[in-house]
Amino acid sequence: GSLYPNPANDYVFTTAREASTYSLYDNLGRNISSGKLLNDRSVYVGDLPKGMYIISIANEQGTRSTYKLIKE
C-alpha cells in the first residue's frame, strides 16, 4: 500500500485495503495519536503543526506499514 497525498494538509489516505488502525508519531518517536482509520481509509491530520511525522498503519492481522509523512 501507499500513503497519499504526501505532503498533506488535512487528510491522508492509505491504499492498503485491509488497513484498520493507525499510530502517529512525532519526529522524536513520541506517539501523538492512534485509532481506527475512517471509512474511506483516511486519517485526519489537519490539526497537526507543520513538520515531519511517522505514521504506522496496521491491518486486522497486525501487519504494519510505516511511512514518513510531511504535514504542510
PDB file of C-alpha atoms in Angstrom:
ATOM      1  CA  GLY A   1       0.000   0.000   0.000  1.00  0.00           C
ATOM      2  CA  SER A   2       0.919   3.650  -0.080  1.00  0.00           C
ATOM      3  CA  LEU A   3       0.004   6.893   1.615  1.00  0.00           C
ATOM      4  CA  TYR A   4      -1.265   9.995  -0.220  1.00  0.00           C
ATOM      5  CA  PRO A   5      -1.199  12.928  -0.504  1.00  0.00           C
ATOM      6  CA  ASN A   6       2.230  13.412   0.971  1.00  0.00           C
ATOM      7  CA  PRO A   7       2.864  16.254   1.884  1.00  0.00           C
ATOM      8  CA  ALA A   8      -0.624  16.540   3.379  1.00  0.00           C
ATOM      9  CA  ASN A   9      -2.795  19.395   4.642  1.00  0.00           C
ATOM     10  CA  ASP A  10      -5.893  17.824   6.179  1.00  0.00           C
ATOM     11  CA  TYR A  11      -6.419  14.116   5.404  1.00  0.00           C
ATOM     12  CA  VAL A  12      -4.077  11.335   4.351  1.00  0.00           C
ATOM     13  CA  PHE A  13      -5.340   8.139   2.744  1.00  0.00           C
ATOM     14  CA  THR A  14      -3.888   4.661   2.514  1.00  0.00           C
ATOM     15  CA  THR A  15      -4.327   2.337  -0.446  1.00  0.00           C
ATOM     16  CA  ALA A  16      -3.980  -0.705   1.815  1.00  0.00           C
ATOM     17  CA  ARG A  17      -7.338  -2.477   1.543  1.00  0.00           C
ATOM     18  CA  GLU A  18      -7.042  -4.367   4.820  1.00  0.00           C
ATOM     19  CA  ALA A  19      -5.901  -1.340   6.817  1.00  0.00           C
ATOM     20  CA  SER A  20      -7.833  -0.763  10.019  1.00  0.00           C
ATOM     21  CA  THR A  21      -5.805   1.172  12.600  1.00  0.00           C
ATOM     22  CA  TYR A  22      -3.062   3.788  12.700  1.00  0.00           C
ATOM     23  CA  SER A  23      -0.467   5.212  15.081  1.00  0.00           C
ATOM     24  CA  LEU A  24       1.066   8.636  14.511  1.00  0.00           C
ATOM     25  CA  TYR A  25       4.460   9.626  15.926  1.00  0.00           C
ATOM     26  CA  ASP A  26       6.331  12.921  16.032  1.00  0.00           C
ATOM     27  CA  ASN A  27       9.934  13.234  14.848  1.00  0.00           C
ATOM     28  CA  LEU A  28      11.162  12.227  18.331  1.00  0.00           C
ATOM     29  CA  GLY A  29       9.228   8.968  18.210  1.00  0.00           C
ATOM     30  CA  ARG A  30       6.504  10.007  20.669  1.00  0.00           C
ATOM     31  CA  ASN A  31       3.056   8.583  19.932  1.00  0.00           C
ATOM     32  CA  ILE A  32       0.827  11.613  19.425  1.00  0.00           C
ATOM     33  CA  SER A  33      -2.327   9.870  18.263  1.00  0.00           C
ATOM     34  CA  SER A  34      -3.718   6.497  17.297  1.00  0.00           C
ATOM     35  CA  GLY A  35      -7.049   4.982  16.462  1.00  0.00           C
ATOM     36  CA  LYS A  36      -9.194   3.466  13.760  1.00  0.00           C
ATOM     37  CA  LEU A  37      -8.994   4.623  10.176  1.00  0.00           C
ATOM     38  CA  LEU A  38     -12.078   6.434   8.900  1.00  0.00           C
ATOM     39  CA  ASN A  39     -14.377   4.584   6.484  1.00  0.00           C
ATOM     40  CA  ASP A  40     -12.501   5.896   3.450  1.00  0.00           C
ATOM     41  CA  ARG A  41      -9.197   4.598   4.945  1.00  0.00           C
ATOM     42  CA  SER A  42      -8.095   8.089   5.924  1.00  0.00           C
ATOM     43  CA  VAL A  43      -6.587   9.850   8.933  1.00  0.00           C
ATOM     44  CA  TYR A  44      -7.282  13.496   9.777  1.00  0.00           C
ATOM     45  CA  VAL A  45      -4.032  15.410  10.273  1.00  0.00           C
ATOM     46  CA  GLY A  46      -5.367  18.958   9.808  1.00  0.00           C
ATOM     47  CA  ASP A  47      -4.751  19.960  13.423  1.00  0.00           C
ATOM     48  CA  LEU A  48      -1.083  18.907  13.447  1.00  0.00           C
ATOM     49  CA  PRO A  49       1.656  21.545  13.344  1.00  0.00           C
ATOM     50  CA  LYS A  50       3.715  21.637  10.152  1.00  0.00           C
ATOM     51  CA  GLY A  51       6.571  19.160  10.200  1.00  0.00           C
ATOM     52  CA  MET A  52       7.601  15.567   9.689  1.00  0.00           C
ATOM     53  CA  TYR A  53       5.792  12.628  11.268  1.00  0.00           C
ATOM     54  CA  ILE A  54       5.856   8.857  11.125  1.00  0.00           C
ATOM     55  CA  ILE A  55       2.562   7.070  10.551  1.00  0.00           C
ATOM     56  CA  SER A  56       2.170   3.347  11.068  1.00  0.00           C
ATOM     57  CA  ILE A  57      -0.865   1.621   9.536  1.00  0.00           C
ATOM     58  CA  ALA A  58      -1.897  -1.868  10.650  1.00  0.00           C
ATOM     59  CA  ASN A  59      -4.396  -4.423   9.421  1.00  0.00           C
ATOM     60  CA  GLU A  60      -6.523  -6.821  11.488  1.00  0.00           C
ATOM     61  CA  GLN A  61      -3.740  -9.427  11.427  1.00  0.00           C
ATOM     62  CA  GLY A  62      -1.260  -6.942  12.906  1.00  0.00           C
ATOM     63  CA  THR A  63       0.814  -6.445   9.753  1.00  0.00           C
ATOM     64  CA  ARG A  64       2.214  -2.914   9.837  1.00  0.00           C
ATOM     65  CA  SER A  65       3.308  -0.474   7.137  1.00  0.00           C
ATOM     66  CA  THR A  66       5.227   2.616   8.224  1.00  0.00           C
ATOM     67  CA  TYR A  67       5.586   5.866   6.272  1.00  0.00           C
ATOM     68  CA  LYS A  68       7.193   9.257   6.688  1.00  0.00           C
ATOM     69  CA  LEU A  69       4.512  11.922   6.499  1.00  0.00           C
ATOM     70  CA  ILE A  70       5.106  15.609   5.857  1.00  0.00           C
ATOM     71  CA  LYS A  71       2.413  17.966   7.165  1.00  0.00           C
ATOM     72  CA  GLU A  72       2.239  21.301   5.349  1.00  0.00           C
TER      73      GLU A  72
END
